[in-house]
Each structure stands twice: as C-alpha cells, then as structure tokens.
Short mmCIF file of C-alpha atoms in Angstrom, two decimals:
data_model
loop_
_atom_site.label_atom_id
_atom_site.label_comp_id
_atom_site.label_asym_id
_atom_site.label_seq_id
_atom_site.Cartn_x
_atom_site.Cartn_y
_atom_site.Cartn_z
CA MET A 23 10.67 -24.50 -15.48
CA GLY A 24 6.98 -25.32 -15.73
CA GLY A 25 4.27 -23.01 -16.96
CA CYS A 26 2.36 -20.39 -15.00
CA HIS A 27 -1.13 -20.77 -13.62
CA SER A 28 -3.78 -18.44 -15.01
CA TYR A 29 -7.10 -17.52 -13.47
CA PRO A 30 -10.25 -17.16 -15.61
CA SER A 31 -11.98 -13.82 -15.76
CA SER A 32 -14.59 -12.92 -13.20
CA THR A 33 -18.17 -13.45 -14.34
CA LYS A 34 -18.88 -9.77 -13.76
CA VAL A 35 -16.74 -7.19 -15.48
CA ASP A 36 -16.55 -3.78 -13.85
CA SER A 37 -16.59 -0.93 -16.34
CA LYS A 38 -14.83 1.51 -14.04
CA THR A 39 -11.28 2.59 -14.70
CA PRO A 40 -8.79 3.87 -12.13
CA ARG A 41 -9.54 7.46 -13.10
CA ASP A 42 -13.25 6.95 -12.31
CA ILE A 43 -12.38 6.51 -8.65
CA ASN A 44 -12.08 9.37 -6.23
CA ASN A 45 -8.32 9.48 -5.70
CA GLU A 46 -8.47 10.53 -2.05
CA LYS A 47 -5.90 9.71 0.62
CA LEU A 48 -6.47 6.18 1.83
CA GLY A 49 -3.13 4.93 3.11
CA ILE A 50 -2.72 3.69 6.66
CA ASN A 51 -5.95 5.30 7.87
CA ASN A 52 -8.08 3.50 5.31
CA ASN A 53 -9.34 0.79 7.62
CA ASN A 54 -9.98 2.39 10.98
CA GLN A 55 -13.33 0.63 11.21
CA GLU A 56 -14.76 -1.88 13.63
CA VAL A 57 -14.91 -4.52 10.90
CA GLN A 58 -12.33 -4.26 8.13
CA PRO A 59 -13.95 -4.01 4.66
CA TYR A 60 -12.11 -7.08 3.41
CA LEU A 61 -13.60 -9.12 6.30
CA GLN A 62 -17.21 -8.14 5.62
CA GLN A 63 -19.24 -11.14 4.51
CA GLN A 64 -20.39 -9.54 1.26
CA ASN A 65 -16.73 -9.16 0.26
CA VAL A 66 -15.30 -12.40 1.66
CA CYS A 67 -17.81 -14.44 -0.33
CA HIS A 68 -16.52 -13.15 -3.67
CA SER A 69 -13.94 -15.27 -5.46
CA LEU A 70 -13.42 -16.63 -8.93
CA PRO A 71 -15.61 -19.67 -9.67
CA ASN A 72 -14.37 -23.21 -10.18
CA ILE A 73 -10.89 -22.63 -8.74
CA ASP A 74 -9.66 -25.41 -6.45
CA VAL A 75 -6.71 -23.71 -4.75
CA LEU A 76 -5.95 -26.79 -2.66
CA ALA A 77 -5.49 -28.87 -5.80
CA LEU A 78 -3.40 -26.12 -7.39
CA ALA A 79 -1.09 -25.97 -4.37
CA LYS A 80 -0.31 -29.69 -4.12
CA LEU A 81 2.86 -31.14 -5.58
CA PRO A 82 1.78 -33.29 -8.57
CA PRO A 83 2.97 -36.91 -8.55
CA GLY A 84 6.33 -37.36 -10.23
CA VAL A 85 7.18 -33.63 -10.28
CA ASP A 86 10.44 -32.48 -8.69
CA LYS A 87 9.66 -30.28 -5.68
CA SER A 88 12.24 -27.62 -6.52
CA GLU A 89 10.85 -27.45 -10.06
CA TRP A 90 7.33 -27.08 -8.66
CA LEU A 91 8.41 -24.32 -6.26
CA ALA A 92 10.25 -22.50 -9.04
CA SER A 93 7.40 -22.56 -11.55
CA ASN A 94 4.88 -21.41 -8.96
CA THR A 95 7.18 -18.65 -7.70
CA VAL A 96 7.33 -17.26 -11.24
CA ALA A 97 3.55 -17.56 -11.61
CA PHE A 98 2.73 -15.83 -8.31
CA PHE A 99 5.21 -13.06 -9.04
CA LYS A 100 3.60 -12.35 -12.42
CA HIS A 101 0.07 -12.34 -11.01
CA ILE A 102 0.89 -10.15 -8.00
CA ASN A 103 3.10 -7.76 -9.94
CA LEU A 104 0.27 -7.31 -12.46
CA PHE A 105 -2.27 -6.76 -9.68
CA SER A 106 -0.03 -4.27 -7.92
CA SER A 107 0.54 -2.39 -11.16
CA ALA A 108 -3.22 -2.02 -11.64
CA LEU A 109 -3.37 -0.09 -8.35
CA SER A 110 -0.09 1.83 -8.70
CA GLU A 111 -1.89 5.10 -9.46
CA PHE A 112 -3.26 5.08 -5.92
CA CYS A 113 -0.10 3.98 -4.11
CA THR A 114 2.07 7.08 -3.95
CA PRO A 115 4.50 8.57 -1.42
CA SER A 116 1.76 10.98 -0.31
CA THR A 117 -1.04 8.39 0.10
CA CYS A 118 1.26 5.69 1.48
CA PRO A 119 4.24 7.32 3.25
CA THR A 120 5.09 3.99 4.89
CA ALA A 121 4.94 0.40 3.66
CA CYS A 122 2.30 -0.98 5.98
CA GLY A 123 -0.09 -3.86 6.46
CA PRO A 124 -3.01 -4.69 8.78
CA GLU A 125 -2.82 -3.57 12.40
CA ASN A 126 -0.46 -0.83 11.21
CA THR A 127 2.33 -3.33 10.67
CA VAL A 128 5.26 -1.43 9.15
CA TYR A 129 7.62 -3.14 6.71
CA PHE A 130 11.25 -2.05 6.59
CA TRP A 131 13.61 -2.68 3.69
CA ASN A 132 17.08 -4.04 4.46
CA ASP A 133 19.70 -2.50 2.20
CA ASP A 134 22.94 -4.14 1.03
CA GLN A 135 24.66 -3.08 4.27
CA GLY A 136 21.92 -4.68 6.37
CA ARG A 137 20.46 -1.35 7.46
CA LYS A 138 16.70 -1.10 8.00
CA LEU A 139 15.13 1.54 5.80
CA LYS A 140 11.70 2.95 6.53
CA CYS A 141 10.40 4.05 3.16
CA SER A 142 7.17 4.80 1.34
CA ALA A 143 5.08 1.90 0.12
CA PRO A 144 5.75 2.46 -3.60
CA LEU A 145 9.50 2.59 -2.96
CA TYR A 146 9.42 -0.49 -0.73
CA PHE A 147 7.48 -2.55 -3.24
CA ASP A 148 9.60 -1.29 -6.11
CA TYR A 149 12.62 -2.59 -4.19
CA ALA A 150 10.77 -5.87 -3.55
CA MET A 151 9.69 -6.47 -7.14
CA SER A 152 13.12 -5.54 -8.48
CA TYR A 153 14.76 -7.93 -6.01
CA ILE A 154 12.42 -10.77 -7.02
CA GLN A 155 12.85 -10.05 -10.73
CA GLU A 156 16.62 -10.19 -10.35
CA LEU A 157 16.40 -13.55 -8.58
CA LEU A 158 14.01 -15.05 -11.13
CA THR A 159 16.25 -14.09 -14.05
CA ASP A 160 19.42 -15.43 -12.39
CA GLU A 161 20.17 -18.78 -14.04
CA GLU A 162 22.23 -19.82 -11.02
CA VAL A 163 19.19 -19.44 -8.75
CA PHE A 164 16.25 -20.26 -11.04
CA PRO A 165 17.77 -22.43 -13.78
CA THR A 166 15.71 -22.92 -16.95
CA LYS A 167 17.87 -25.49 -18.72
CA ALA A 168 16.85 -29.12 -18.37
CA GLY A 169 19.02 -31.10 -16.00
CA THR A 170 20.48 -28.08 -14.23
CA LYS A 171 20.47 -28.44 -10.46
CA PHE A 172 18.94 -25.88 -8.14
CA PRO A 173 21.42 -24.23 -5.76
CA ASN A 174 21.88 -24.95 -2.08
CA GLY A 175 19.63 -22.64 -0.10
CA PHE A 176 17.07 -22.50 -2.91
CA VAL A 177 14.12 -23.00 -0.55
CA PHE A 178 15.36 -20.18 1.68
CA MET A 179 15.37 -17.80 -1.29
CA VAL A 180 11.88 -18.93 -2.30
CA GLN A 181 10.72 -18.26 1.26
CA LYS A 182 12.08 -14.71 1.03
CA VAL A 183 10.22 -14.16 -2.24
CA PHE A 184 6.93 -15.35 -0.79
CA GLN A 185 7.40 -13.17 2.27
CA LEU A 186 7.67 -10.14 -0.02
CA LEU A 187 4.71 -11.26 -2.14
CA PHE A 188 2.58 -11.75 0.97
CA ARG A 189 3.50 -8.26 2.19
CA THR A 190 2.47 -6.82 -1.17
CA LEU A 191 -0.99 -8.36 -0.86
CA ALA A 192 -1.22 -7.34 2.81
CA HIS A 193 -0.59 -3.72 1.85
CA ILE A 194 -3.23 -3.91 -0.90
CA TYR A 195 -5.84 -5.29 1.51
CA TRP A 196 -4.99 -2.73 4.18
CA SER A 197 -4.46 0.43 2.16
CA HIS A 198 -6.09 -0.08 -1.23
CA TYR A 199 -9.09 -2.33 -0.70
CA THR A 200 -11.51 0.52 -1.49
CA GLU A 201 -9.98 0.88 -4.95
CA THR A 202 -9.94 -2.89 -5.39
CA LEU A 203 -13.69 -2.98 -4.71
CA ALA A 204 -14.38 -0.04 -7.00
CA LEU A 205 -12.50 -1.73 -9.84
CA GLY A 206 -14.31 -5.01 -9.27
CA LEU A 207 -11.01 -6.80 -8.64
CA HIS A 208 -11.82 -8.24 -5.20
CA PRO A 209 -12.80 -11.73 -6.50
CA HIS A 210 -9.40 -11.95 -8.20
CA LEU A 211 -7.63 -10.67 -5.09
CA ASN A 212 -9.38 -13.13 -2.76
CA THR A 213 -8.65 -16.07 -5.06
CA LEU A 214 -5.02 -15.07 -5.54
CA PHE A 215 -4.50 -14.53 -1.81
CA LEU A 216 -6.13 -17.84 -0.83
CA HIS A 217 -4.09 -19.70 -3.46
CA LEU A 218 -0.87 -18.12 -2.16
CA THR A 219 -1.62 -18.91 1.49
CA HIS A 220 -2.53 -22.54 0.70
CA PHE A 221 0.63 -22.92 -1.38
CA CYS A 222 2.76 -21.51 1.44
CA GLN A 223 1.06 -23.76 4.01
CA GLN A 224 1.53 -26.80 1.78
CA HIS A 225 5.26 -26.16 1.32
CA ALA A 226 6.19 -24.39 4.61
CA LEU A 227 7.20 -21.12 2.97
CA LEU A 228 5.95 -18.61 5.54
CA ASP A 229 6.27 -18.41 9.31
CA PRO A 230 3.18 -17.73 11.49
CA GLU A 231 4.55 -14.26 12.29
CA ASP A 232 4.55 -13.46 8.55
CA THR A 233 0.87 -14.31 8.09
CA GLU A 234 -0.39 -13.10 11.47
CA PRO A 235 -1.52 -9.63 10.26
CA LEU A 236 -4.02 -11.27 7.89
CA GLN A 237 -4.80 -14.43 9.85
CA ASP A 238 -8.40 -13.31 10.34
CA LEU A 239 -8.84 -12.98 6.57
CA ILE A 240 -7.18 -16.34 5.93
CA ALA A 241 -9.63 -17.99 8.35
CA ALA A 242 -12.63 -16.20 6.80
CA LEU A 243 -11.68 -17.13 3.23
CA GLU A 244 -10.96 -20.74 4.17
CA GLN A 245 -14.32 -21.00 5.93
CA HIS A 246 -16.10 -19.63 2.88
CA SER A 247 -14.20 -21.92 0.51
CA ARG A 248 -15.22 -24.97 2.57
CA ALA A 249 -18.90 -23.99 2.65
CA PRO A 250 -19.79 -24.96 -0.95
CA LYS A 251 -18.16 -28.38 -0.53
CA ALA A 252 -19.98 -28.95 2.76
CA ASN A 253 -23.30 -28.03 1.15
CA ALA A 254 -22.60 -30.31 -1.80
CA ASP A 255 -21.79 -33.21 0.53
CA LEU A 256 -25.01 -32.53 2.47
CA ASN A 257 -27.06 -32.54 -0.71
CA LYS A 258 -25.52 -35.86 -1.75
CA SER A 259 -26.38 -37.44 1.60
CA ASN A 260 -29.96 -36.28 1.23
#
C-alpha cells in the first residue's frame, strides 16, 4: 500500500505537558455552554499552515481507488491513534463513564454476539482501535503484496473504520477540547478533522447521520478554509 500522509509541526509549540493541566472531571458535562469552545472563532481559525486538504483527499490520476482508500485508512488510523494517546491520561472511566459525542450522543459497542454494550469511553475506543488494528494487519482485508486483489466488501469495511475514527474525534472535541487547547494541539486537531471529513465526502465513506453531531463544526471549518482563497482571489482581481 502507499505511504502515509504527515502534517508539519505547528508554528507555535506549546511547552505544557499533560501533567501541567488541571486534571478535573470534564467528560460529558464539559461543553454545557451556549457556544461550544471548538466553535468559537478564535479556535476555529487555528489550523496548520499550507495544508490543502481538498487536494490531499482527491484520488490521484492513475491510482487504483482501493489502493488509495487503503493507504489513507492506514494514515488516518496512525494520526488519530497518536492523537488519542496524547490525551489518554484525561480519558478515564471516571471522567468519561460513557463514550459520547456532541449533543450527548452516546456510542454503543456491538460485541461478537451483536449485543449493544454501553461502556466507558476509554474501553469503547480501546475496542475500536483494536478492531481497526486487527483489520489493517489482516492480509486478506488490507493486502500489502503487489498484485493482490482487495476483497469483496472492502469499501464497507473501510466505511466502518472511518465511522469509528470519526467517533474518536467527536469524543475528543466534546469531552477533551479543554485539554487539547491547553496542550496547543487544536491546530493539529482541526486540520486532521477537516482532512478526514473531506476525504469521507470525496469517497462516500460516512452517512449524514454519522457526521450530524459535528456538522456545525464541519461548516465552520470549511468556511474558514475557504476564506484565505477568497481573499487571495480578491487581491488578484484588484
């Protein structure tokens, strides 16, 4: 499969470490405010510079679509797993007794018998990351040898992976955005989230009901990302 995308470092490095942050209960009550912190203009406007997520999401000419989906699935998993790990100290059974997203959306895990399990956020996302890791290392699902065909139903499995990745980011925005700000990671988070949503839109990987809890953020980030281009076009015309 192809290589993984990497994002450059933010221009401003925050010197704080996780232990510098007041480790208070945030969880599902973190965002009971009129305007969610992640929607505030001073936070929406922060992203990594010189990243064209639209260009990154498009299928390059001559590249097999399944190959493109596979390489990007691996890349997104690595980025989001790393980001989630950076905040793991703050996502505990006591701070996050349920796996939740915006508007108090609760995510249930389906076990091998198809039963819905309501579990803590760290347990849910441990299940999710383990499930994805198992898929990515299965040669029959994500083949790495040249000329090996992808299985029937491959796109369906990729859709499931991106649903879980989206839920991971939704939980971070909803329950751990305060820590993200304190660590100076919000430009990375915004860029990663916008890249993921554009990629999913481009390749029909998520249903509207999956993205609905963060649709307001998607709209805000897209509006901000279009603003620099609009200003540049205006300057050219002048």
